[in-house]
GROMACS .gro file of N, CA and C in nm:
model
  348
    1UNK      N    1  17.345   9.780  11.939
    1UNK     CA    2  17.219   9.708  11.927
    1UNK      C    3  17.118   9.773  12.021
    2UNK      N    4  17.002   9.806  11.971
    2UNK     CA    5  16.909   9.822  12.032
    2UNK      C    6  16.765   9.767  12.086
    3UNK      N    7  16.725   9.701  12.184
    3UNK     CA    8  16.623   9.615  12.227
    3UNK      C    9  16.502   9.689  12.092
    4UNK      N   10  16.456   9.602  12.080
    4UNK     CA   11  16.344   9.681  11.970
    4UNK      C   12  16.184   9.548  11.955
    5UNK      N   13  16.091   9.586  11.945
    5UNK     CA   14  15.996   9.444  11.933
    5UNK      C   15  16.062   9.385  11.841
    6UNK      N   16  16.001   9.270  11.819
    6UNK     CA   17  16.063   9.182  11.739
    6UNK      C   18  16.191   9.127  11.730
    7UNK      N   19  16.263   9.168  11.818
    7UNK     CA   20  16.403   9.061  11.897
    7UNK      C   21  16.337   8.998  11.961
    8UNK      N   22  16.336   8.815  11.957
    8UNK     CA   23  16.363   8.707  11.976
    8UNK      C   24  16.448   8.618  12.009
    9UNK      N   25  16.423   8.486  12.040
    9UNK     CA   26  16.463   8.389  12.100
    9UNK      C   27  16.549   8.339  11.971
   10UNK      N   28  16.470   8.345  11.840
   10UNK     CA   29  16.541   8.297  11.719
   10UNK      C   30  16.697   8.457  11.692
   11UNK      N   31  16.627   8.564  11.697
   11UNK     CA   32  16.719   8.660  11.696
   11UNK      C   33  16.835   8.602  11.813
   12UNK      N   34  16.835   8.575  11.885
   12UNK     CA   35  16.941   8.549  12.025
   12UNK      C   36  16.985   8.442  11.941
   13UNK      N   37  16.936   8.357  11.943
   13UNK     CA   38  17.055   8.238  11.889
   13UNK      C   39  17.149   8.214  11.739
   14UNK      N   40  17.039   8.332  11.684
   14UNK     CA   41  17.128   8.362  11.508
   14UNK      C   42  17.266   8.440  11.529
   15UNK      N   43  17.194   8.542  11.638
   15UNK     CA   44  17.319   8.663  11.677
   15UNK      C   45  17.362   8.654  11.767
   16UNK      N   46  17.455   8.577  11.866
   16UNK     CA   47  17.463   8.534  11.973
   16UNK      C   48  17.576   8.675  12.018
   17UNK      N   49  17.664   8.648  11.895
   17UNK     CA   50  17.742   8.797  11.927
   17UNK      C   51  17.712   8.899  11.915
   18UNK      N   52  17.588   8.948  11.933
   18UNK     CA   53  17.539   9.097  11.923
   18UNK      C   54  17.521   9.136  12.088
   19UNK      N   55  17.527   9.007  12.127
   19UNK     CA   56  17.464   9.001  12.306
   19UNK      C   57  17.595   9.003  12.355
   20UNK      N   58  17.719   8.925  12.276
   20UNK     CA   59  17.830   8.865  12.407
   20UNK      C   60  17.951   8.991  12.346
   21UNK      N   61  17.961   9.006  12.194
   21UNK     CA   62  18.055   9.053  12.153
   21UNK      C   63  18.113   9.185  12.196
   22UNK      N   64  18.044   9.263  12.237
   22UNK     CA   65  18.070   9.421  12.300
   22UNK      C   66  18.176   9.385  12.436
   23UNK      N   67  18.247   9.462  12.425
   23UNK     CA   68  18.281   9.471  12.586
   23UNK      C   69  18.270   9.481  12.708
   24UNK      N   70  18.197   9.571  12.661
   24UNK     CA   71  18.097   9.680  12.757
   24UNK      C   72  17.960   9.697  12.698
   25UNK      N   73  17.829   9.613  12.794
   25UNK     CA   74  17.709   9.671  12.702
   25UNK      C   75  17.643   9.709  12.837
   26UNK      N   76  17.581   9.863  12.791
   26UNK     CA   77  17.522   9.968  12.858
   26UNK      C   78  17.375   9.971  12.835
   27UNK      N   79  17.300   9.925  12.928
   27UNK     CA   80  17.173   9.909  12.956
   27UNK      C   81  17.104  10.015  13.045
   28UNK      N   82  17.043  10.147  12.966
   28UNK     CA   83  17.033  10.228  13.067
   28UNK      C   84  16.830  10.240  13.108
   29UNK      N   85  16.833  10.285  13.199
   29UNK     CA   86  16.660  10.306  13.227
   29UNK      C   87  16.560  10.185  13.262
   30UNK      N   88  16.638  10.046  13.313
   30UNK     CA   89  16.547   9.949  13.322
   30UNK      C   90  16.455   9.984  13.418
   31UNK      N   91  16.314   9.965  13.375
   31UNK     CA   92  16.158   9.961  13.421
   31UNK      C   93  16.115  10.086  13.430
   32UNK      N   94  16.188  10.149  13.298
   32UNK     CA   95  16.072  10.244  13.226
   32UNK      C   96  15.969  10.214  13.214
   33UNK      N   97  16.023  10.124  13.147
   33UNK     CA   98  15.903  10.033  13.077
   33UNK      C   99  15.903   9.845  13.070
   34UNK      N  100  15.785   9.836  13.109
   34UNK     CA  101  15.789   9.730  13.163
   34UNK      C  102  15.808   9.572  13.038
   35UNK      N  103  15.844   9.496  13.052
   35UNK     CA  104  15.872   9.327  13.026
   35UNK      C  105  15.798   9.302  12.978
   36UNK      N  106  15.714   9.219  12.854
   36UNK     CA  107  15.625   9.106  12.832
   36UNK      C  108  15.714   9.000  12.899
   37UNK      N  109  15.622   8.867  12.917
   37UNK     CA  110  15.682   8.753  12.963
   37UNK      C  111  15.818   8.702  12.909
   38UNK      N  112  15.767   8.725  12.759
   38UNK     CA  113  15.901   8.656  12.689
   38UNK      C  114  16.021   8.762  12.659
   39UNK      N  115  16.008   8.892  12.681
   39UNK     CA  116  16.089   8.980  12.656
   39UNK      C  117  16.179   8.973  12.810
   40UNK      N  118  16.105   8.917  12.880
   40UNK     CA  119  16.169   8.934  13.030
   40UNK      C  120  16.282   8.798  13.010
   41UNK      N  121  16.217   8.712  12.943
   41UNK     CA  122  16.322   8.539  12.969
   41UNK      C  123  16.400   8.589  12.876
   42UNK      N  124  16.352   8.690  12.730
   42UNK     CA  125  16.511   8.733  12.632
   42UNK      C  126  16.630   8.820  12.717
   43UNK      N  127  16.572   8.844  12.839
   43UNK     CA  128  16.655   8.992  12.882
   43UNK      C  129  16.745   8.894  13.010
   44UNK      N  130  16.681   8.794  13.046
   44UNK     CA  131  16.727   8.721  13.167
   44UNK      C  132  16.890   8.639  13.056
   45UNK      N  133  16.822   8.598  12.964
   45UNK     CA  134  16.919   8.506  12.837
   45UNK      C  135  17.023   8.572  12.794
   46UNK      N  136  16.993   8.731  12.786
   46UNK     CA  137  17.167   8.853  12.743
   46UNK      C  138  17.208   8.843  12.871
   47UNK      N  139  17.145   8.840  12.989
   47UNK     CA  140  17.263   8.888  13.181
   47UNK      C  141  17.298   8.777  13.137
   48UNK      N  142  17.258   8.626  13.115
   48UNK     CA  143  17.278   8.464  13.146
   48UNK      C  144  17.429   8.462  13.065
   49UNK      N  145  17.429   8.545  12.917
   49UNK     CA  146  17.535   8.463  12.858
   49UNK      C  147  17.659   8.592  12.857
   50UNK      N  148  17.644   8.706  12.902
   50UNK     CA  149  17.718   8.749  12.964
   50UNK      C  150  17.783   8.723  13.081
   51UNK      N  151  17.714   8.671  13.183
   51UNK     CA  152  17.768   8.681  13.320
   51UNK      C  153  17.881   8.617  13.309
   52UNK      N  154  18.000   8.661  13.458
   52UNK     CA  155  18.157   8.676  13.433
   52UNK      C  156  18.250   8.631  13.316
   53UNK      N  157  18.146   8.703  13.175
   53UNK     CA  158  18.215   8.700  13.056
   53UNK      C  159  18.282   8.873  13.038
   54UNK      N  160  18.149   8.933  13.080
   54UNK     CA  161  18.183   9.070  13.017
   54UNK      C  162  18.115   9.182  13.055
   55UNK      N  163  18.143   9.317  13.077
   55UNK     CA  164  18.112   9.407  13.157
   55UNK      C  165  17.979   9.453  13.100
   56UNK      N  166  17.897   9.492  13.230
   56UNK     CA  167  17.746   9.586  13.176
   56UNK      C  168  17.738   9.720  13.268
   57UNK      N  169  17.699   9.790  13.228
   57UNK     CA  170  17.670   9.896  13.331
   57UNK      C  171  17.503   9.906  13.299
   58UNK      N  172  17.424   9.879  13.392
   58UNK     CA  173  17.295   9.874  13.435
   58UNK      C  174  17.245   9.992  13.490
   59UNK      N  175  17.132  10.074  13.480
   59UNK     CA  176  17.097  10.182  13.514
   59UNK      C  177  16.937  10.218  13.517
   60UNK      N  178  16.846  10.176  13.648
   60UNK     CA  179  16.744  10.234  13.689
   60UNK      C  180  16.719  10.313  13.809
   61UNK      N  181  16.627  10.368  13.779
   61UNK     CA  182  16.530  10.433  13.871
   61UNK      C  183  16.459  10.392  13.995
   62UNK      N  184  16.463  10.250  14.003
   62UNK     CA  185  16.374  10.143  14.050
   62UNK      C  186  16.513  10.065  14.146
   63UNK      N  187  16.433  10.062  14.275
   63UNK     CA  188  16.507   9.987  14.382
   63UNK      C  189  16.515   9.798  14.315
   64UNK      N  190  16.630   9.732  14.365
   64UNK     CA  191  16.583   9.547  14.358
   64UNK      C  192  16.475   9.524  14.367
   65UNK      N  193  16.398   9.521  14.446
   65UNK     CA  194  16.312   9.512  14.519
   65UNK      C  195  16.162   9.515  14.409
   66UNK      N  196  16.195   9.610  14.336
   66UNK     CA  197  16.089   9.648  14.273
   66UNK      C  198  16.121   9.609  14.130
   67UNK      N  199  16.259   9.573  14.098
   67UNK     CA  200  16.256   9.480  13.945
   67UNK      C  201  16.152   9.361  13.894
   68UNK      N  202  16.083   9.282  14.002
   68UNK     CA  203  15.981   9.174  13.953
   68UNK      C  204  15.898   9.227  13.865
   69UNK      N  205  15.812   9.376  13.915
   69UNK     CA  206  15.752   9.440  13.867
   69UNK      C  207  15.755   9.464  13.679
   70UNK      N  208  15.864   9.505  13.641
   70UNK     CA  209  15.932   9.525  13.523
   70UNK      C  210  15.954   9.385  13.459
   71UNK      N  211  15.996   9.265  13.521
   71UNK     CA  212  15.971   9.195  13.436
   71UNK      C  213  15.904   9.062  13.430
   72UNK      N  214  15.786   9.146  13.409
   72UNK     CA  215  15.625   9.088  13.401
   72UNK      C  216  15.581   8.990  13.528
   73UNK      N  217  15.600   9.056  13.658
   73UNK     CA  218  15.591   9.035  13.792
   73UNK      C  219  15.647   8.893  13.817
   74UNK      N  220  15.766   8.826  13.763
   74UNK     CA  221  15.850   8.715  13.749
   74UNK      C  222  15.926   8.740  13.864
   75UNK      N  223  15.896   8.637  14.006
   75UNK     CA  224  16.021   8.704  14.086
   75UNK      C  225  16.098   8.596  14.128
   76UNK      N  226  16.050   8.477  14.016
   76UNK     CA  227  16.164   8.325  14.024
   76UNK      C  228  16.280   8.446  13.915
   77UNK      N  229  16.249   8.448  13.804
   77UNK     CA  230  16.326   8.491  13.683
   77UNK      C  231  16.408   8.634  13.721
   78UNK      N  232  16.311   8.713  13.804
   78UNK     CA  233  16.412   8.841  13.849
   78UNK      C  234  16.515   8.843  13.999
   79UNK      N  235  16.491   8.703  14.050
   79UNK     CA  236  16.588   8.659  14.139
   79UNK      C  237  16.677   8.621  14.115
   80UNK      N  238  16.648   8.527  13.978
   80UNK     CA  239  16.799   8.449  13.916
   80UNK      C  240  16.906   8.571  13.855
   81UNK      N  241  16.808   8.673  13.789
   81UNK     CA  242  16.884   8.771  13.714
   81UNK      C  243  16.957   8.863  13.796
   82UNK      N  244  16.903   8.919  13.887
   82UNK     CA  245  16.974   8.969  14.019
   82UNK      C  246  17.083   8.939  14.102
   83UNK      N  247  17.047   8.777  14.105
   83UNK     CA  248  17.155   8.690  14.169
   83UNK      C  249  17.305   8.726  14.099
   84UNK      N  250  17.271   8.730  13.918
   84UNK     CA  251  17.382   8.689  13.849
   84UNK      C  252  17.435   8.865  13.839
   85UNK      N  253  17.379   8.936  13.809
   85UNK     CA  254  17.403   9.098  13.811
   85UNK      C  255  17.481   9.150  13.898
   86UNK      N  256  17.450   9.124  14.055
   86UNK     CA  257  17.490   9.143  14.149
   86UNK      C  258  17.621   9.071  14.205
   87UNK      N  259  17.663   8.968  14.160
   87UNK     CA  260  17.780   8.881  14.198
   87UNK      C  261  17.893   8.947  14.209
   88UNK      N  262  17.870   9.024  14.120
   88UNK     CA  263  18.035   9.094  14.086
   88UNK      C  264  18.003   9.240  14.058
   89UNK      N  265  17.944   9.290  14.154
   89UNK     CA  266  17.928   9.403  14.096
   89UNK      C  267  17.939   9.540  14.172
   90UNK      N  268  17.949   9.671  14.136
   90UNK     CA  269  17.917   9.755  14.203
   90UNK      C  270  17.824   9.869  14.209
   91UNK      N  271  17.755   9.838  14.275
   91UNK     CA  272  17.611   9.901  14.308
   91UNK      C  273  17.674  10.060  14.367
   92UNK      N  274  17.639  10.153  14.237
   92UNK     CA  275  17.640  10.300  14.261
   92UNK      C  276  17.477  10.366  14.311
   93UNK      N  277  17.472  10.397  14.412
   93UNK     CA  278  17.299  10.481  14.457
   93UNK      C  279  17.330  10.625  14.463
   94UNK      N  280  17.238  10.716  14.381
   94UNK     CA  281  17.273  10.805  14.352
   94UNK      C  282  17.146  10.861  14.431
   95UNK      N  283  17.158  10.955  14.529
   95UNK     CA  284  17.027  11.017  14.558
   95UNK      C  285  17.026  11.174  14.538
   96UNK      N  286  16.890  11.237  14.567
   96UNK     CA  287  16.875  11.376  14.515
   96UNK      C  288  16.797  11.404  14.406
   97UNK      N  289  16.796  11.512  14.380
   97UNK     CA  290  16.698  11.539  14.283
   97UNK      C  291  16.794  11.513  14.101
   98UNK      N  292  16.683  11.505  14.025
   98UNK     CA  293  16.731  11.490  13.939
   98UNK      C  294  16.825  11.560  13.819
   99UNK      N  295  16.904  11.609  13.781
   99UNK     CA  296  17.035  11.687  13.729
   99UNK      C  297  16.955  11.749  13.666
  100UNK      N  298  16.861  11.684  13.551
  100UNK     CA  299  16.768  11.752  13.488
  100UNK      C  300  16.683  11.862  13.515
  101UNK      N  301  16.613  11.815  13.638
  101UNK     CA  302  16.542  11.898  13.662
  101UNK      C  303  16.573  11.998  13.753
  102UNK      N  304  16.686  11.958  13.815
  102UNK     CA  305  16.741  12.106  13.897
  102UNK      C  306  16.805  12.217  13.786
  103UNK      N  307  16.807  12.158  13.650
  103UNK     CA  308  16.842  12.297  13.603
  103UNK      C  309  16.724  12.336  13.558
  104UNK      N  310  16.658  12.287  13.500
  104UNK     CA  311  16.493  12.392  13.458
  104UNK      C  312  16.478  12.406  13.564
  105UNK      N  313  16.486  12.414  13.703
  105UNK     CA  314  16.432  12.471  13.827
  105UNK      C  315  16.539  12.650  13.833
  106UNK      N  316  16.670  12.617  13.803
  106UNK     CA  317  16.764  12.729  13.817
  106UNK      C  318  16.711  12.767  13.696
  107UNK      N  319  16.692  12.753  13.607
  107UNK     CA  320  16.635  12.836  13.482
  107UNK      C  321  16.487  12.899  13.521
  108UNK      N  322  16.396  12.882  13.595
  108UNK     CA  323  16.292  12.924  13.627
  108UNK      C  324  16.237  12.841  13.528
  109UNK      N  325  16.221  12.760  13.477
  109UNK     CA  326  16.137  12.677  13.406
  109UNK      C  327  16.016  12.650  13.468
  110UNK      N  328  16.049  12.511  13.577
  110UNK     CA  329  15.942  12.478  13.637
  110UNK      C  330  15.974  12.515  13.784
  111UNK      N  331  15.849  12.492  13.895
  111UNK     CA  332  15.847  12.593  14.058
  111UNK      C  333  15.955  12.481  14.129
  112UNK      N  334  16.018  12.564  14.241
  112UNK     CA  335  16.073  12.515  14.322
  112UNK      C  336  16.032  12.386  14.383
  113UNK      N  337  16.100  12.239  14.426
  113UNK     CA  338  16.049  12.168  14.487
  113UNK      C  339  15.986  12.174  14.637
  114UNK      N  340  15.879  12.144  14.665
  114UNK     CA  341  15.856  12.142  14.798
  114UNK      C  342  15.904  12.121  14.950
  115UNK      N  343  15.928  12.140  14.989
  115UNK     CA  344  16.082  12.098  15.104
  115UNK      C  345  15.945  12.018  15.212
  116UNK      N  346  15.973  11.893  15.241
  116UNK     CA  347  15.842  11.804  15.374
  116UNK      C  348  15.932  11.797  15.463
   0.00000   0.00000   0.00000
């Protein structure tokens, strides 16, 4: 399944198992791009009816801290979601430059990074 406009509140409750049924659902790049209001309470409603049902692997760019931001500056709704994310979980921090771009850097693609 893929988040797409037009998933809803009516979509969530027709398909309840599109949200719970996976084993494993892999959510990668949160606050690419950012939340409407109600896309943020649909996204709070998949962690809600997952939580210690079933595994997610979660994957941004973006510190805690800065999740309100992403979904639609909600930081009652991105506290609760955090709360429940975090319970059981293990927080991998990956630092360094990006895999990507250190190889177009070894390819001569684009210039060396700046060293401060």
């Amino acid at each position: 399944m893929i988040w797409q406009p037009g998933f809803t509140d009516k979509t969530l409750s027709r398909k309840p198992g599109a949200v719970q049924a996976p084993r494993l659902l892999i959510i990668d790049e949160i606050g690419y791009l950012p939340f409407s209001q109600e896309e943020a309470k649909l996204f709070f409603q998949v962690i809600a009816k997952r939580y210690e049902k079933s595994a997610m692997i979660l994957t941004s760019n973006l510190p805690f801290g800065q999740w309100d931001q992403t979904f639609a500056g909600d930081a009652a709704l991105t506290s609760a979601m955090l709360d429940r994310i975090l319970h059981h979980s293990h927080v991998v921090q990956i630092k360094g430059e990006s895999y990507r771009l250190r190889q177009k850097r070894k390819a001569g693609v684009i210039a060396e990074a700046n060293p401060e």
